[in-house]
Structures are given as C-alpha cells and as structure tokens.
PDB file of C-alpha atoms in Angstrom:
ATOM      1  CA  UNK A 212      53.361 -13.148  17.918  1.00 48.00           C
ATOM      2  CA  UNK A 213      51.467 -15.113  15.112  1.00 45.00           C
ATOM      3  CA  UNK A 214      54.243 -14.483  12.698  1.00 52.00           C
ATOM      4  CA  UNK A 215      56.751 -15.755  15.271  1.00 51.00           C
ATOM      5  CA  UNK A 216      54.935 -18.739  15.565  1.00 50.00           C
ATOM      6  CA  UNK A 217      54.474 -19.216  11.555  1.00 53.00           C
ATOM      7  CA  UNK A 218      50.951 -18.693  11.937  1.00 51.00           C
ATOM      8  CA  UNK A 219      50.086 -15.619   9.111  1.00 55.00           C
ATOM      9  CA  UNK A 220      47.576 -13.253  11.113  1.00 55.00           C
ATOM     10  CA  UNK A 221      44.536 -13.077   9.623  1.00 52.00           C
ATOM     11  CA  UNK A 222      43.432 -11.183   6.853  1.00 55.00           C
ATOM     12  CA  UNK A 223      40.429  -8.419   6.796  1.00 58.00           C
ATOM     13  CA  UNK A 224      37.926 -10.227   4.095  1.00 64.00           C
ATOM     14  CA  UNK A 225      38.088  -8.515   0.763  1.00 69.00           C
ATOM     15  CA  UNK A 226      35.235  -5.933  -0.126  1.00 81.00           C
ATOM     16  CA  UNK A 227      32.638  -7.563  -2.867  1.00 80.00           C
ATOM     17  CA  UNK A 228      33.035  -5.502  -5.556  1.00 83.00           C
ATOM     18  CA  UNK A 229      29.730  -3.595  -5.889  1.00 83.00           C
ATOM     19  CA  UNK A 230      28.201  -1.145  -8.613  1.00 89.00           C
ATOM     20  CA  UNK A 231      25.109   0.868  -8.951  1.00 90.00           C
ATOM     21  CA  UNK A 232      23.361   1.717 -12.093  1.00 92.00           C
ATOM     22  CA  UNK A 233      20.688   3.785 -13.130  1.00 94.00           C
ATOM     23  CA  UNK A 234      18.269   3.510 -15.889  1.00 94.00           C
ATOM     24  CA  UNK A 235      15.008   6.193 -16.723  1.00 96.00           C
ATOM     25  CA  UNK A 236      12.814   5.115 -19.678  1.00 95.00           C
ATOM     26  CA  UNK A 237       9.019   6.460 -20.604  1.00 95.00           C
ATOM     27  CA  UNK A 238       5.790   5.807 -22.724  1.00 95.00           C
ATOM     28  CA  UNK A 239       2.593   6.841 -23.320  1.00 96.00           C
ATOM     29  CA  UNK A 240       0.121   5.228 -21.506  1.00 97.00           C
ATOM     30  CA  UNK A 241      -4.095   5.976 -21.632  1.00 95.00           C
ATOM     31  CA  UNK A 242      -6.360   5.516 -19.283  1.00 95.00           C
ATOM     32  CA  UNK A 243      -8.337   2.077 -19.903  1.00 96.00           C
ATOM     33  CA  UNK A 244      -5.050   0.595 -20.766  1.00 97.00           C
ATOM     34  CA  UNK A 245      -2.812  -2.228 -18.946  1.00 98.00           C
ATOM     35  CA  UNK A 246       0.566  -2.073 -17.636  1.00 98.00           C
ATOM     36  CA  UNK A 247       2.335  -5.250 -16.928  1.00 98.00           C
ATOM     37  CA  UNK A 248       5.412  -5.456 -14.757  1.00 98.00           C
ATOM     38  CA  UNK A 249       7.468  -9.010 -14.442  1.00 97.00           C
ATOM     39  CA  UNK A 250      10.486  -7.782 -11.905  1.00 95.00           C
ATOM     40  CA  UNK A 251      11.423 -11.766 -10.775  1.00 90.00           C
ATOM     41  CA  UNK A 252      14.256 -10.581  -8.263  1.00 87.00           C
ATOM     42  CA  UNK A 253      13.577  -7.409  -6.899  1.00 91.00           C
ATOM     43  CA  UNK A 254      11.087  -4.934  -5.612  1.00 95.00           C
ATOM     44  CA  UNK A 255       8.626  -2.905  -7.901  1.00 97.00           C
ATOM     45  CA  UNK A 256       7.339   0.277  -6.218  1.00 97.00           C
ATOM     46  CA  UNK A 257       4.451   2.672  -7.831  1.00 97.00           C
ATOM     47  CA  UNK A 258       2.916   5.893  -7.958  1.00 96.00           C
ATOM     48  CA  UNK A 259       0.334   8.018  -9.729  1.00 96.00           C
ATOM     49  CA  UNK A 260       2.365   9.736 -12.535  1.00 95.00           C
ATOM     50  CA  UNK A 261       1.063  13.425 -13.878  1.00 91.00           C
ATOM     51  CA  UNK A 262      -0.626  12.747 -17.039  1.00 93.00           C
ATOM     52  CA  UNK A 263      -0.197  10.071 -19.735  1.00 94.00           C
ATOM     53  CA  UNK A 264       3.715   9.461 -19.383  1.00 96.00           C
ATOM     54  CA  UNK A 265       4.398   6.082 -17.999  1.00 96.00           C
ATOM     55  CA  UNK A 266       7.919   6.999 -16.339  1.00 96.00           C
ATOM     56  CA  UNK A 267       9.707   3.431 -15.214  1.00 97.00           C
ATOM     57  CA  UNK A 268      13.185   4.286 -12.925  1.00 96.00           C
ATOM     58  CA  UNK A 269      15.021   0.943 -12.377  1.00 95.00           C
ATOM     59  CA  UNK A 270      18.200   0.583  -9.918  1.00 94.00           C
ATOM     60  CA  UNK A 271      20.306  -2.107 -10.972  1.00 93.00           C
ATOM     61  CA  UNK A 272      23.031  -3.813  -8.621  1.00 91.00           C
ATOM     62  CA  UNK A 273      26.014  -5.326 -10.424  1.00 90.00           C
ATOM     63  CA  UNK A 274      27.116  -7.257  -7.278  1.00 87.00           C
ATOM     64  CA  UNK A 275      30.798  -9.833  -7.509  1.00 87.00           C
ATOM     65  CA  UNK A 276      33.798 -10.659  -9.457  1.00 87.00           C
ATOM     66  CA  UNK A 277      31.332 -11.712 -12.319  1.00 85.00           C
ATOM     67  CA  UNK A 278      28.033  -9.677 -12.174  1.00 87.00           C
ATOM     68  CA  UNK A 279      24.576 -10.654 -13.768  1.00 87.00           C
ATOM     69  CA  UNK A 280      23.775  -7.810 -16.022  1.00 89.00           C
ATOM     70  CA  UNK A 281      19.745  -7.557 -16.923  1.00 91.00           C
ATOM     71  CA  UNK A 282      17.968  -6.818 -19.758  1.00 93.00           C
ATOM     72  CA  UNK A 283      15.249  -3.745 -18.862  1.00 95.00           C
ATOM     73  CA  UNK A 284      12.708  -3.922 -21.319  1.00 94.00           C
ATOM     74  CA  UNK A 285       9.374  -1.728 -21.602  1.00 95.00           C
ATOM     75  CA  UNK A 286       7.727  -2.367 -24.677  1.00 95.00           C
ATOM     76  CA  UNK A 287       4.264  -1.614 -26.186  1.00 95.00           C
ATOM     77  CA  UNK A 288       1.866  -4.604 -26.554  1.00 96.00           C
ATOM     78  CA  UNK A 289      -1.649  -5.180 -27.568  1.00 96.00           C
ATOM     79  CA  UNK A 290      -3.499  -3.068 -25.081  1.00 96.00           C
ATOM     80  CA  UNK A 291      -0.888  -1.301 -23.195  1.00 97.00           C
ATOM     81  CA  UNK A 292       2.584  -0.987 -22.074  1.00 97.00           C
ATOM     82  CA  UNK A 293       5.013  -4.128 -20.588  1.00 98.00           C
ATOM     83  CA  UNK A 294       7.909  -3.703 -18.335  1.00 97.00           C
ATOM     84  CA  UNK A 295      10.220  -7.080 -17.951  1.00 96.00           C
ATOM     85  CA  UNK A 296      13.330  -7.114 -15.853  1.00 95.00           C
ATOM     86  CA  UNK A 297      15.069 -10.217 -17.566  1.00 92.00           C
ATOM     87  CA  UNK A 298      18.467 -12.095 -16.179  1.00 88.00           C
ATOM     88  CA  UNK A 299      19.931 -15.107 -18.545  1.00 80.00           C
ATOM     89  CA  UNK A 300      20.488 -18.163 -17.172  1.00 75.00           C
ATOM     90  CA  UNK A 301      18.601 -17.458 -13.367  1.00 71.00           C
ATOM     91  CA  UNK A 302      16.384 -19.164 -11.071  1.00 67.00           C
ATOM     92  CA  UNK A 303      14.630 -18.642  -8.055  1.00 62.00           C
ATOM     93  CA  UNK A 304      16.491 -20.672  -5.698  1.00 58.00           C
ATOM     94  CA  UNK A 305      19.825 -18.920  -7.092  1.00 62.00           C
ATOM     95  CA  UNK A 306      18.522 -15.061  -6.304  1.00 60.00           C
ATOM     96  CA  UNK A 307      17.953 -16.038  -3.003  1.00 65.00           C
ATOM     97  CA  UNK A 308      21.152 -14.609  -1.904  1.00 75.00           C
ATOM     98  CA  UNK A 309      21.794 -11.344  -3.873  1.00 76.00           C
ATOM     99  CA  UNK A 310      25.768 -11.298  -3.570  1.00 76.00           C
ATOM    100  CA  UNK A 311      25.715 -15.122  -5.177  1.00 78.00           C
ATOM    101  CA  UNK A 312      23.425 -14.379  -7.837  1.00 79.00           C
ATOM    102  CA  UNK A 313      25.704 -11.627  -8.222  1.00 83.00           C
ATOM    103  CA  UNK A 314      22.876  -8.753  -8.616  1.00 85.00           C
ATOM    104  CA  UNK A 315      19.322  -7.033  -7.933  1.00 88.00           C
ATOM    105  CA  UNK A 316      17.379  -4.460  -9.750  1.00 92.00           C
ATOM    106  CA  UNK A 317      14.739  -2.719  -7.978  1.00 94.00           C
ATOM    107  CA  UNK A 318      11.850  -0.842 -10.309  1.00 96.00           C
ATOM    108  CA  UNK A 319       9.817   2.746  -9.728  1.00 97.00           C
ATOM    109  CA  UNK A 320       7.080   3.058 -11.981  1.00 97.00           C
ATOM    110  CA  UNK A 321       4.673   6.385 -12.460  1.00 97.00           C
ATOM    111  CA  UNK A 322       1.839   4.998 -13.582  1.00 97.00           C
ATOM    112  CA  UNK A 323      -1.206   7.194 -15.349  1.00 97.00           C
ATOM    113  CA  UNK A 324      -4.609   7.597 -13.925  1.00 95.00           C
ATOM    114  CA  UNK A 325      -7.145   4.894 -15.344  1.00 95.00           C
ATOM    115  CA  UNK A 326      -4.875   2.444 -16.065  1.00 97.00           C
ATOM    116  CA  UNK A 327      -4.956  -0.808 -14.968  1.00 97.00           C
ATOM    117  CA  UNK A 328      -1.237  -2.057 -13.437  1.00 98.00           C
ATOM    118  CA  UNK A 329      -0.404  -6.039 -13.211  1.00 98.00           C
ATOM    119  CA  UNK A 330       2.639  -6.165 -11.175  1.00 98.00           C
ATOM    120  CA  UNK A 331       4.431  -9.644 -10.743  1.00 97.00           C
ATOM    121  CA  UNK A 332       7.879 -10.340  -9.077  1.00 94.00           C
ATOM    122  CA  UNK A 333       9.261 -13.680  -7.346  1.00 89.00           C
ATOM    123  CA  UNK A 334      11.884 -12.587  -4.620  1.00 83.00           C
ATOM    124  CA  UNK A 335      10.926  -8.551  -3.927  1.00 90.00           C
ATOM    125  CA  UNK A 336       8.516  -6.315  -2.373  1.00 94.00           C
ATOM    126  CA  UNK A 337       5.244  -4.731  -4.095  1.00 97.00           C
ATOM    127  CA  UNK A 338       4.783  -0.957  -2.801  1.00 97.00           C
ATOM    128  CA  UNK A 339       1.897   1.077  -4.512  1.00 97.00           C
ATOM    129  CA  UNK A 340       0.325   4.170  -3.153  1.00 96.00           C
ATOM    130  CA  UNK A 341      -2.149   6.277  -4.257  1.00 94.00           C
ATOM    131  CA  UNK A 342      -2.681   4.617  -8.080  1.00 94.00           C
ATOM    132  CA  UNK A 343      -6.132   5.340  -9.574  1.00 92.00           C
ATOM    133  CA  UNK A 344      -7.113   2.923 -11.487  1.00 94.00           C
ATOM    134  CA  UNK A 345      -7.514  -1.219 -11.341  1.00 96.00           C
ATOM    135  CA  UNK A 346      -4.530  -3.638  -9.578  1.00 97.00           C
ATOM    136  CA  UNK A 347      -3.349  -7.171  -9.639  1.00 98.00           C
ATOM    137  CA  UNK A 348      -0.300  -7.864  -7.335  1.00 98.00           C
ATOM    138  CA  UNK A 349       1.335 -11.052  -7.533  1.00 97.00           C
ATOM    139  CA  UNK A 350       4.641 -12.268  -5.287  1.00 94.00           C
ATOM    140  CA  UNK A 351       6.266 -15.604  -4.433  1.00 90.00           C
ATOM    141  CA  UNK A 352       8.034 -14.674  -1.252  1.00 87.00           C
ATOM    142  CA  UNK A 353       8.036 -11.102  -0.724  1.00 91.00           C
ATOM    143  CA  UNK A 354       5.880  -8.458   0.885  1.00 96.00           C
ATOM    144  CA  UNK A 355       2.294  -6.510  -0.375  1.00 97.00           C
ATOM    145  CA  UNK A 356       1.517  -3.376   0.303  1.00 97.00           C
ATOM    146  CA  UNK A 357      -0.948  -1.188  -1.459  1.00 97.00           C
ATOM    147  CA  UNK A 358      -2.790   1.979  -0.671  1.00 96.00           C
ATOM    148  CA  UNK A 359      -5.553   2.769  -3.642  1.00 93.00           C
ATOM    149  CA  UNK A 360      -9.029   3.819  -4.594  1.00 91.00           C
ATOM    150  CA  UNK A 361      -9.994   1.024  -6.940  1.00 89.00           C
ATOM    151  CA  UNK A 362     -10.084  -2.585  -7.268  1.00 94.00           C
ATOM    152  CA  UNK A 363      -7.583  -4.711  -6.565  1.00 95.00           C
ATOM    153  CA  UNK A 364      -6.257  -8.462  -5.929  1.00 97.00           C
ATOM    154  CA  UNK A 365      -3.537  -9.240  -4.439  1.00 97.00           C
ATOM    155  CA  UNK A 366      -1.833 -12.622  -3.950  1.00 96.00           C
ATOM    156  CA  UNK A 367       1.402 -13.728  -1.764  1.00 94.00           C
ATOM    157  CA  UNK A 368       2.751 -17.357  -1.140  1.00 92.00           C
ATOM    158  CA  UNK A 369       5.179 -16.461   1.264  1.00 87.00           C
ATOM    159  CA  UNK A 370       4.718 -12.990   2.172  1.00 92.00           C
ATOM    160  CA  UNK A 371       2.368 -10.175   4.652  1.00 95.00           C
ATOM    161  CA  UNK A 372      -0.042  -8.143   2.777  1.00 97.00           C
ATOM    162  CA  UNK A 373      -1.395  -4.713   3.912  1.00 97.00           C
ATOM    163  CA  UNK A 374      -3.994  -2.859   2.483  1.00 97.00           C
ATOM    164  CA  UNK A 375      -5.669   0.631   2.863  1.00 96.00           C
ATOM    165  CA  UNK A 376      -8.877   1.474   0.702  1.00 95.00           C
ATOM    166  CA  UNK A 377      -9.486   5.056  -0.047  1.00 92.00           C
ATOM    167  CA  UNK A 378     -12.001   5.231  -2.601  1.00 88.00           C
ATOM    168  CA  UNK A 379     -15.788   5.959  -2.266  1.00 84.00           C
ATOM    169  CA  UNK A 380     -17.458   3.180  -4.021  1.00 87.00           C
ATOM    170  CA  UNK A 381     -16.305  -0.015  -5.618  1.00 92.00           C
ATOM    171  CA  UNK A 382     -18.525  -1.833  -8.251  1.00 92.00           C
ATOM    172  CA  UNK A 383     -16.238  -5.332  -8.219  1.00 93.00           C
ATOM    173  CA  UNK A 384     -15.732  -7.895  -6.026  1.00 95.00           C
ATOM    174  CA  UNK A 385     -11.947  -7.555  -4.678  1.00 96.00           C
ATOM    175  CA  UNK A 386      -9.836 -10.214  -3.284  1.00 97.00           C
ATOM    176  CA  UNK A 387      -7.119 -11.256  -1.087  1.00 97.00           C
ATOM    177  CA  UNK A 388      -4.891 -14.166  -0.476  1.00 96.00           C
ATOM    178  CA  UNK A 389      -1.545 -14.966   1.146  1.00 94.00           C
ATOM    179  CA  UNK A 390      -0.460 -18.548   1.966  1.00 91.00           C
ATOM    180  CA  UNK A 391       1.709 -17.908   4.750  1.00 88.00           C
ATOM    181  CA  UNK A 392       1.706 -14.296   5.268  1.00 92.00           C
ATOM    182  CA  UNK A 393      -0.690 -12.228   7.384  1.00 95.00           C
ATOM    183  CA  UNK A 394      -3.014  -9.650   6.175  1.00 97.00           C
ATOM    184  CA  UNK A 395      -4.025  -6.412   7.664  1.00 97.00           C
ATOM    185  CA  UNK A 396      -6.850  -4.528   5.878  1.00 97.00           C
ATOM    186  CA  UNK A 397      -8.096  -0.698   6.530  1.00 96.00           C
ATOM    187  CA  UNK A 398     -11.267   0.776   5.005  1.00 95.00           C
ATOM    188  CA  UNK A 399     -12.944   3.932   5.345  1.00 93.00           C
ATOM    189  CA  UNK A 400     -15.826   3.377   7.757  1.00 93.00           C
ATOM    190  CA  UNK A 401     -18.401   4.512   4.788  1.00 92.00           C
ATOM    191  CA  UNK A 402     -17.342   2.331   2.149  1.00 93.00           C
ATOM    192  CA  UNK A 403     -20.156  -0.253   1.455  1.00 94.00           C
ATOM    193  CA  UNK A 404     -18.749  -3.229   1.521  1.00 94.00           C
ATOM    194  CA  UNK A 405     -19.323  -7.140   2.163  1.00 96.00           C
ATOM    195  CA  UNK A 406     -16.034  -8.592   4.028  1.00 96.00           C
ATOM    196  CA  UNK A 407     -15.551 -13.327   3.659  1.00 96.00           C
ATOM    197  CA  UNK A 408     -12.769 -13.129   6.076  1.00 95.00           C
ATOM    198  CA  UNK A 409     -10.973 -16.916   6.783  1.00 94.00           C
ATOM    199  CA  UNK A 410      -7.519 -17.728   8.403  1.00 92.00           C
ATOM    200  CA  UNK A 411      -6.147 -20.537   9.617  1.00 88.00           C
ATOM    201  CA  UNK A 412      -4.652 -18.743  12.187  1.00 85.00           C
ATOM    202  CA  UNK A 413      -7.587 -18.300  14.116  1.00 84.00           C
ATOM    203  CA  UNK A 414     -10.796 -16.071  13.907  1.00 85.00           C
ATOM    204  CA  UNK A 415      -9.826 -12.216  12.292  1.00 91.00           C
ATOM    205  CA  UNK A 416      -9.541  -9.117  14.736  1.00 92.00           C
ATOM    206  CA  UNK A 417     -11.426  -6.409  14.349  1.00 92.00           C
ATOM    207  CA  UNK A 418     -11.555  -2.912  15.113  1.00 92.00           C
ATOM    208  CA  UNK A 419     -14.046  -0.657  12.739  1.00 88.00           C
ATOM    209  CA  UNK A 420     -17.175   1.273  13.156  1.00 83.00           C
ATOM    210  CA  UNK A 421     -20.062   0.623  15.788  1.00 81.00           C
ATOM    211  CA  UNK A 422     -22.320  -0.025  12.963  1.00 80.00           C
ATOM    212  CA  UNK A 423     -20.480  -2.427  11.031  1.00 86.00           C
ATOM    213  CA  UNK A 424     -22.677  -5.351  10.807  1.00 85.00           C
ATOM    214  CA  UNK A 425     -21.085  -8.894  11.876  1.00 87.00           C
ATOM    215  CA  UNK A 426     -23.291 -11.070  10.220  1.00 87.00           C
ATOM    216  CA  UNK A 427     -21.318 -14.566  11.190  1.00 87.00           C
ATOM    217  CA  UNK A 428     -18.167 -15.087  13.477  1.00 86.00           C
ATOM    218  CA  UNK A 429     -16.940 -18.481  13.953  1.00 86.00           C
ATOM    219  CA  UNK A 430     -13.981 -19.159  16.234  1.00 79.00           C
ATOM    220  CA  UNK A 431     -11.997 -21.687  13.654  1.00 80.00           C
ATOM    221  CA  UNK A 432     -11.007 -18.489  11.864  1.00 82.00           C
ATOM    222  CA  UNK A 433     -14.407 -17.402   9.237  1.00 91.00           C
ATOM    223  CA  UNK A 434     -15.823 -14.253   9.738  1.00 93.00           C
ATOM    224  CA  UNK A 435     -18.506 -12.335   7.956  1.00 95.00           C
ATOM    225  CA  UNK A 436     -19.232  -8.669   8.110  1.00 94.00           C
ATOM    226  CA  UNK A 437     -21.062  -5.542   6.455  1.00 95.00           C
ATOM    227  CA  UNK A 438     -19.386  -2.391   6.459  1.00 94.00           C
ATOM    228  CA  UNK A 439     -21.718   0.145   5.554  1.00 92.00           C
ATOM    229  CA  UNK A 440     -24.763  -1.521   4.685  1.00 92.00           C
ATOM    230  CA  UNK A 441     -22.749  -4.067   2.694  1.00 94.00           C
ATOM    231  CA  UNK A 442     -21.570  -3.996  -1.157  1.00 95.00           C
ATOM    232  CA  UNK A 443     -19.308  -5.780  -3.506  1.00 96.00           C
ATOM    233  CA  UNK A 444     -17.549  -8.678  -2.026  1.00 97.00           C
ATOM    234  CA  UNK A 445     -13.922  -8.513  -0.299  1.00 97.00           C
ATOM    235  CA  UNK A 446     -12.637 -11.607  -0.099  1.00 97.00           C
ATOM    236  CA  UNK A 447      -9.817 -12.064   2.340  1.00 97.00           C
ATOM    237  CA  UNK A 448      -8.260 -15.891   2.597  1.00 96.00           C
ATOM    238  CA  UNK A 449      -4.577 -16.592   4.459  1.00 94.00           C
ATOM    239  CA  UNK A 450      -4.200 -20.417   5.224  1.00 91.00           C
ATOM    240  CA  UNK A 451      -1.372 -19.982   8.173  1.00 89.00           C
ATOM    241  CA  UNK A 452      -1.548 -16.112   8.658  1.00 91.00           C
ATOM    242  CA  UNK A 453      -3.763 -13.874  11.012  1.00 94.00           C
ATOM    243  CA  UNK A 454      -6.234 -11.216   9.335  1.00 95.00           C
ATOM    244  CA  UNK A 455      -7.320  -8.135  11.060  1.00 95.00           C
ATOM    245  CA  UNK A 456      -9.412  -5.751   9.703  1.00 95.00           C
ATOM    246  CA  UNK A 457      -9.980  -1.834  10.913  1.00 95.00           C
ATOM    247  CA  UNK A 458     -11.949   0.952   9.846  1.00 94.00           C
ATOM    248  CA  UNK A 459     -11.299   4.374   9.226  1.00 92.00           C
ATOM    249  CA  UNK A 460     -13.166   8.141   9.561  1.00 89.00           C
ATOM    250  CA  UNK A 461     -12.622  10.303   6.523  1.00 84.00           C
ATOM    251  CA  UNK A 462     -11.412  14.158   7.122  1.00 77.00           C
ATOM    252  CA  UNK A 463     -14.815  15.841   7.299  1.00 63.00           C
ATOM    253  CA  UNK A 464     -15.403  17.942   3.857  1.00 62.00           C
ATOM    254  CA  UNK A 465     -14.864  21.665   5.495  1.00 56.00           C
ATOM    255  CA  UNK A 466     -11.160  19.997   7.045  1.00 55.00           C
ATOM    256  CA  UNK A 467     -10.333  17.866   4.115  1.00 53.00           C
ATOM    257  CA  UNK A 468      -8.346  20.870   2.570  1.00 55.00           C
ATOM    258  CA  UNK A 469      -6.786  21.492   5.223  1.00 58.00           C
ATOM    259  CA  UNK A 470      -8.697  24.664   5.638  1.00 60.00           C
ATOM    260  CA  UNK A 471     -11.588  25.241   7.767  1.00 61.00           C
ATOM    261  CA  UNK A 472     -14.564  26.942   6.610  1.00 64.00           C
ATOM    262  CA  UNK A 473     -15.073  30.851   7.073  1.00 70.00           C
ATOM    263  CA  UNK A 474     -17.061  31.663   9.830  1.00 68.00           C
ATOM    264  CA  UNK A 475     -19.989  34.055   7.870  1.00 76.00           C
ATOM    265  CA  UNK A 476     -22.474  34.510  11.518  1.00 75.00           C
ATOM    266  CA  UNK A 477     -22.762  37.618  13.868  1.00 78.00           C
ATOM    267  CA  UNK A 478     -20.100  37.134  16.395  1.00 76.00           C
ATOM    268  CA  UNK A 479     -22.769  38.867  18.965  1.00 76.00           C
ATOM    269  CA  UNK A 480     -24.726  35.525  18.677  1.00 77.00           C
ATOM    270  CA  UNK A 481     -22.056  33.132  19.882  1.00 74.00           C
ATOM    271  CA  UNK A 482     -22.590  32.234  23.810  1.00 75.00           C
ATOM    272  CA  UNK A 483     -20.272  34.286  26.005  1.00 75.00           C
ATOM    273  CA  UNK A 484     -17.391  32.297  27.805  1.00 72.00           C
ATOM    274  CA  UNK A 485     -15.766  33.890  31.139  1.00 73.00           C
ATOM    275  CA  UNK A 486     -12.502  34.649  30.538  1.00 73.00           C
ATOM    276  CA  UNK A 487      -9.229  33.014  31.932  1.00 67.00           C
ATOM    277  CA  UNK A 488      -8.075  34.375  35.325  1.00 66.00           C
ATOM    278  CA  UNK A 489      -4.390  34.062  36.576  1.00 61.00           C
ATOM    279  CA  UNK A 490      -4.758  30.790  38.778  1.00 59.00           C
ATOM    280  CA  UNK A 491      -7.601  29.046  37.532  1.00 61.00           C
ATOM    281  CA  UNK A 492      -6.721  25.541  36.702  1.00 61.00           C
ATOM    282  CA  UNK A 493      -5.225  24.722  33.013  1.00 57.00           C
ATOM    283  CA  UNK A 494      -6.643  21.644  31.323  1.00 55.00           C
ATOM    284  CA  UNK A 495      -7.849  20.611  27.747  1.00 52.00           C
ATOM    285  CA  UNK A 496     -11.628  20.356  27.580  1.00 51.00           C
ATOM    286  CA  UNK A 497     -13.878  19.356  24.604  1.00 51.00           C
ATOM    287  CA  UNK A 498     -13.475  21.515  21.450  1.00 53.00           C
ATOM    288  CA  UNK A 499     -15.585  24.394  20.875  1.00 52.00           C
ATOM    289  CA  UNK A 500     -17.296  23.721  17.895  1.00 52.00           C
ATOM    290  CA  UNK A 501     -19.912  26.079  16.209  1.00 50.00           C
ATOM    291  CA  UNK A 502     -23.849  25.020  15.868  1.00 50.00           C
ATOM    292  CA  UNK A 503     -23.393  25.324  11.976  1.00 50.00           C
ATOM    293  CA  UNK A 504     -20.256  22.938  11.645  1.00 49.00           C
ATOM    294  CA  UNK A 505     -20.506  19.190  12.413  1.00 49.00           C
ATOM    295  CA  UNK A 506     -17.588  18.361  14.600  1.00 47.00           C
ATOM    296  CA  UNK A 507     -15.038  16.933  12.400  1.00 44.00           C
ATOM    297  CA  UNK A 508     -14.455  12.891  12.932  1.00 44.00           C
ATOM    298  CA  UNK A 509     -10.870  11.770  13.653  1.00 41.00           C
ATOM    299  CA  UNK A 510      -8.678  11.391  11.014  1.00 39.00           C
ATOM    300  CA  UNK A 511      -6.557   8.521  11.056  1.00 43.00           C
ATOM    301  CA  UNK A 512      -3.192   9.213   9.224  1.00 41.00           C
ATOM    302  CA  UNK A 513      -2.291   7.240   6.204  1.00 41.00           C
ATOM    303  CA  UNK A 514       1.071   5.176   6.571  1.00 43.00           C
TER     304      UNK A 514
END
C-alpha cells in the first residue's frame, strides 16, 4: 500500500559494523613492586596471578564505519610494570557513547602477590578480587568494587563503591571517597579497626557485631565506631551518597577447609539420644555439636 501511494516502506536500520579483538601480553613482576593501569574508556578487572607473571588480557571493540583503534602498551618503568590503554585524538565527553566514539577496550590483569596495583580509568568499572598486596582505585564515572586483604583507597566522582576486607590485620590508615556514589563496606567482625564514617545523605547504617563500639553517631550523617577494639583508621567520606557498613564472622579454623575435624573421643562417652520413631514429629532443632568443638559462627558468603 505504501508503494502505491509513493511512500517507500521503511527500511530495517543497518547493523553497526562491529569487531572483537583480542590481545594477551606478560611481564615479570616482584613482590614490593607497582603496577600502574591508565584504561580511560573501559573497565579494568583483576586477580591474583600464580607467581611472578603479570598476565594483562585486553578486549578491544572496533565499533562503526571508521573505528578507533588503541594503542595497548605495558611497559617496564622505574619500580614496576605500566599498562596504558591509549586512543589518539579522544576525550571524555566523546566516549560517552561507545558506538560514536567508535570503540571500547576492556582490561584483565593477573597481578602477583605483594605488589602494589594503581588502577585508573575515566568511563569503566574497577573489579578486583582477592589481590594480596596494596591498592589505589581511581574512576571518574564508573563503578568500585574490590574484595582484598590489604590496604587500599579508593576514589569515585560519579560512581558506587563496594568493599569487602578479608585480611587479619592492617597497619595503615585506609580510605574511601565517592562524590556522588554510595558506599557499602563489609569487614570481618575481628578486624581491629577505627571507622570516620560521613555522608551527606544522612547518618550511615549499620549492621556488625554486638561489640562493635559506636563511639559518636550524629544524625547529619558522621558516625564513629570501633570494630574490634579499634585500629588503623578507615576513612569513609561520600558527599551525596549513603554509607552502610556490616560485619562479618570468619569460617571457624576446623570448617575453614571445608573439612571438619576428626572426631579422636570414645564414642561410649557421647550422651545417648532416643531414637526416631515412625510418627514422631519432624523438625530442625539446634545442631549437635561436640563439647570439644566450638560451634562454628555463620559464614557469610563472599559476592
């Protein structure tokens, strides 16, 4: 009917031409040293590597008619290793929209133990889980998230940041800071630490251990607590976003394994139970748990 009418029918829009590449490179890198990572318009994710190879995996989107190719650079420099994802002629307004900018290039990084990792990128995500050593995280307008042992900062203009602690002591003060993002901190419940909580959101929520000392709470969004008898400083500071902070149990020591500890008593000295009769009611009841084992605390699962 359109063509009878001289109308032409419309067409199905034309697929953006689209192309995937993939690029492994690796170095040595000791524990004491630094990597830096500059990744300006894309995400940089990390993991503990296996050793002293640094191994850096970067997806690169070629994305248009006229694609922006990078350059992928990791180069040794005075006291480490430096990864730069480089595109000529860009801004940050312009990589707002992928498909304009005409590409993205996403980073994976194995990263040693003991090494310290700066990580920096404008538009993308940070993701690092279980890294031993030191970390400084840095985005414009994306997303933190970092699971680690040691000490860390971690700053966001227009971002969230979430953060779970896993290590047993810290010597350094560690902070926090988002502009406009929230924040959402976890901690085992044994970690000593000293928490400066402020948002301008309001006054942090809280849930952690009984014992957790709140030394001051004031509704216009300050709060100051001890977690374990206090310790180094955690500073945690969003001016628009809302904080809340949690604790955690860790896996008792004869569960942490993930096997329980052999039994090595007289079975003849454990307290008789009657045994279950056909019609006697079904329903969980507390654990059984022997006189020389601790129960085990809950274990919260990491995300």
């Amino acid at each position: 009917m359109l063509e009878a009418a001289g109308v032409d029918p419309p067409s199905a829009a034309a697929p953006v031409p689209f192309v995937v590449e993939g690029l492994t490179k690796s170095m040595v890198l000791r524990a004491g040293q630094t990597l830096r990572v500059v990744n300006r318009f894309g995400d940089i994710r990390a993991k503990p590597a296996d050793g002293e190879t640094l191994v850096l995996s970067a997806m690169i989107q070629l994305i248009g008619p006229t694609p922006r190719r990078p350059t992928v650079a990791i180069t040794a420099e005075p006291g480490g290793v430096a990864i730069e994802v480089v595109y000529p002629d860009a801004d940050e307004a312009a990589a707002a929209d992928p498909v304009a900018f005409g590409g993205r290039t996403d980073l994976a990084v194995l990263v040693p133990a003991g090494a310290t990792l700066k990580a920096h990128t404008g538009r993308g995500a940070i993701k690092l889980a279980g890294l031993r050593g030191d970390i400084a995280a840095e985005s414009g307008a994306g997303n933190i998230s970092i699971r680690a042992a040691g000490h860390l900062q971690a700053t966001t203009v227009g971002g969230a940041i979430s953060v779970r602690l896993t290590g047993a002591r810290l010597e350094r003060p560690l902070g926090l800071r988002s502009a406009a993002g929230p924040i959402s901190v976890t901690l085992p419940a044994d970690l000593p630490l000293t928490i400066r909580a402020q948002s301008g959101a309001g006054r942090p929520t809280t849930k952690w251990a009984e014992d957790t000392a709140v030394v001051r709470a004031d509704p216009d969004g300050s709060l100051e607590a001890q977690v374990a008898g206090g310790g180094p400083l955690l500073r945690i500071d969003s001016a628009s976003g809302p904080i809340s902070l949690a604790t955690y149990q860790r896996p008792h020591p004869h569960y942490a394994s993930g096997v329980p500890a052999p039994f090595t008593r007289d079975l003849r000295t454990l307290t008789p139970a009657d045994p279950w009769q056909p019609g006697d009611p079904i329903a969980e009841g507390p654990p059984r748990v022997h006189p020389s084992h601790p129960a085990s605390p809950s274990v919260e699962e990491a995300p």
